[in-house]
PDB file of C-alpha atoms in Angstrom:
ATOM      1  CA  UNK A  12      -4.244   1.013  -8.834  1.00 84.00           C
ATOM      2  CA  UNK A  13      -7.357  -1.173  -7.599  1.00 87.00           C
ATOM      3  CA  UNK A  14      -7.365  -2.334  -4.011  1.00 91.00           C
ATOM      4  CA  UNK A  15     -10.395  -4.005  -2.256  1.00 93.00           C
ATOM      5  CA  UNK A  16     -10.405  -4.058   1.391  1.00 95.00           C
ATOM      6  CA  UNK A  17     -12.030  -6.553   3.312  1.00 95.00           C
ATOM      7  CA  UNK A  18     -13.476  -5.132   7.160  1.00 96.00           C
ATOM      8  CA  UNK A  19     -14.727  -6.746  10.289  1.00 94.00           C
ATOM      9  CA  UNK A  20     -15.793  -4.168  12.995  1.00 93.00           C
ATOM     10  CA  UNK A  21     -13.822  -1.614  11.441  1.00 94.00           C
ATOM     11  CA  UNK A  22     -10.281  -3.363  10.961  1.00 95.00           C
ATOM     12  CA  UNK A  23      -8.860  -4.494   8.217  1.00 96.00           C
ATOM     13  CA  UNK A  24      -8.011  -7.862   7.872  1.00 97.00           C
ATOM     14  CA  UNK A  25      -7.117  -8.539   3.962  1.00 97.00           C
ATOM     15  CA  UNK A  26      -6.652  -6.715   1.387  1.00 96.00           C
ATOM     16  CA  UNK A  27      -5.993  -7.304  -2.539  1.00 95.00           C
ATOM     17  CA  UNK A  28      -4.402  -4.397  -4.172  1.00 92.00           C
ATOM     18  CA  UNK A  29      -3.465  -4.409  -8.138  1.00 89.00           C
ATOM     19  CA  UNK A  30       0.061  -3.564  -7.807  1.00 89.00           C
ATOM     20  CA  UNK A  31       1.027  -6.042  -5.522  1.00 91.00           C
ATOM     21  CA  UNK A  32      -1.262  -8.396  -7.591  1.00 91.00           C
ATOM     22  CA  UNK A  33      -2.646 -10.874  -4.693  1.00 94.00           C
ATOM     23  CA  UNK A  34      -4.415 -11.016  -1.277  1.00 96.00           C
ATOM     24  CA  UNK A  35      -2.523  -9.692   1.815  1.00 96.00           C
ATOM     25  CA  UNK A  36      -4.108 -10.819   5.203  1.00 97.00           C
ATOM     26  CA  UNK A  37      -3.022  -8.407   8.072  1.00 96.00           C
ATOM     27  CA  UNK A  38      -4.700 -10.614  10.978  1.00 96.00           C
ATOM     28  CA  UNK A  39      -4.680 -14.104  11.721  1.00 96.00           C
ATOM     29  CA  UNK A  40      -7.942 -14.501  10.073  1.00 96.00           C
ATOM     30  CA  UNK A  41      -7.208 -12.503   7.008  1.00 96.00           C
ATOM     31  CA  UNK A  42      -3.341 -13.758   6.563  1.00 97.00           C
ATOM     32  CA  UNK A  43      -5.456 -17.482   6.161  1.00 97.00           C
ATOM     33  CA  UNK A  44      -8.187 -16.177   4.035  1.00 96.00           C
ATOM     34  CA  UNK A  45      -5.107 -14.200   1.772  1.00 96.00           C
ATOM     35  CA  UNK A  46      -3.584 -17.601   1.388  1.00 97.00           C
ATOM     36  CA  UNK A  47      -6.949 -19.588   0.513  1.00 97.00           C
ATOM     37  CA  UNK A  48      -7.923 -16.725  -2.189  1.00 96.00           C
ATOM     38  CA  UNK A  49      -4.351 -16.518  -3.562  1.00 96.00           C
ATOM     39  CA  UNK A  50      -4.463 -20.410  -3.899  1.00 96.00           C
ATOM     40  CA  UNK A  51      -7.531 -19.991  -6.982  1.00 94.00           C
ATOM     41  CA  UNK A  52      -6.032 -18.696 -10.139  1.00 93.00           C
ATOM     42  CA  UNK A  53      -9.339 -17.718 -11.383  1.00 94.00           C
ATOM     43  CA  UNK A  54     -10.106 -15.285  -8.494  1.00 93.00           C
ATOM     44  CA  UNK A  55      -6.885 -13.842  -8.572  1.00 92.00           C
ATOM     45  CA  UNK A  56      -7.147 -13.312 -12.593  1.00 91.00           C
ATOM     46  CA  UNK A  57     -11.024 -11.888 -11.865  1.00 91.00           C
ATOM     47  CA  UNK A  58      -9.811  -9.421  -9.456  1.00 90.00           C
ATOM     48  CA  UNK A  59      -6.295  -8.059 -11.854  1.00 88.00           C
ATOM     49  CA  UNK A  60      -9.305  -8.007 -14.280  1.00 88.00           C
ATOM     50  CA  UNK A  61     -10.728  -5.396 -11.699  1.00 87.00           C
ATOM     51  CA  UNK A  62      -8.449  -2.909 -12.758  1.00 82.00           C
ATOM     52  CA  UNK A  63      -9.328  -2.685 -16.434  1.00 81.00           C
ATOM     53  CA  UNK A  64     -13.033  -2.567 -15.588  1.00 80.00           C
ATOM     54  CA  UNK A  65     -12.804   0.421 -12.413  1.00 76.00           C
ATOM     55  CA  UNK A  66      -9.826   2.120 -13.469  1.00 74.00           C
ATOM     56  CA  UNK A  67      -9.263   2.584 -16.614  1.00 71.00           C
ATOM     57  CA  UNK A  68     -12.586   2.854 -18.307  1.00 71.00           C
ATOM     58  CA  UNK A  69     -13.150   5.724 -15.741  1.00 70.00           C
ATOM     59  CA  UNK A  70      -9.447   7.576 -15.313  1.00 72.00           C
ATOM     60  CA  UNK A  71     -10.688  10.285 -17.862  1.00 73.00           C
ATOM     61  CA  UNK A  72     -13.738  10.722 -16.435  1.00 72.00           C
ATOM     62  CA  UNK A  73     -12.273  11.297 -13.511  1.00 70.00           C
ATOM     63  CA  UNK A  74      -9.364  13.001 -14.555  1.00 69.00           C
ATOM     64  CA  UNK A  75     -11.350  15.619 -16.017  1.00 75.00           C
ATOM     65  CA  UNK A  76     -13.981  16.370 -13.294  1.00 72.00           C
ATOM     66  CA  UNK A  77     -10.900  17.244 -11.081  1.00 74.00           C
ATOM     67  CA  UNK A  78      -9.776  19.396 -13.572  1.00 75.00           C
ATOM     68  CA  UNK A  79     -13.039  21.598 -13.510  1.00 76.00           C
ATOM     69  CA  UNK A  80     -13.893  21.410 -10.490  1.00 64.00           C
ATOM     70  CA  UNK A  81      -9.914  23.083  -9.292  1.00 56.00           C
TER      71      UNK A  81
END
């Protein structure tokens, strides 16, 4: 799963997460900016595109450094 949060003095006001698949505003200020970002198909298609770039091109990497290092 990707998710990209999005902080102002240390709260969290939006956040996009993969498995939901579009912005998620949890202030007044985010819930607006959640609603302007889901509104541009090409953002939202850049940031699923996230997923394949962070996640899977580096889940066996990952995978097996937790394996040594347990």
């Amino acid at each position: 799963e990707f998710i990209r949060s999005y902080y102002y003095n240390k709260l969290e006001y939006t956040r996009f997460s993969s498995s939901v698949g579009k912005f998620v505003g949890f202030t007044e200020y985010g819930v607006r900016n959640a609603e302007y970002w889901n509104n541009d198909a090409s953002l939202l298609s850049n940031m699923k595109a996230q997923k394949e770039v962070y996640c899977l091109n580096h889940i066996q990497i990952e995978y097996n450094n937790m394996l040594t290092k347990s």
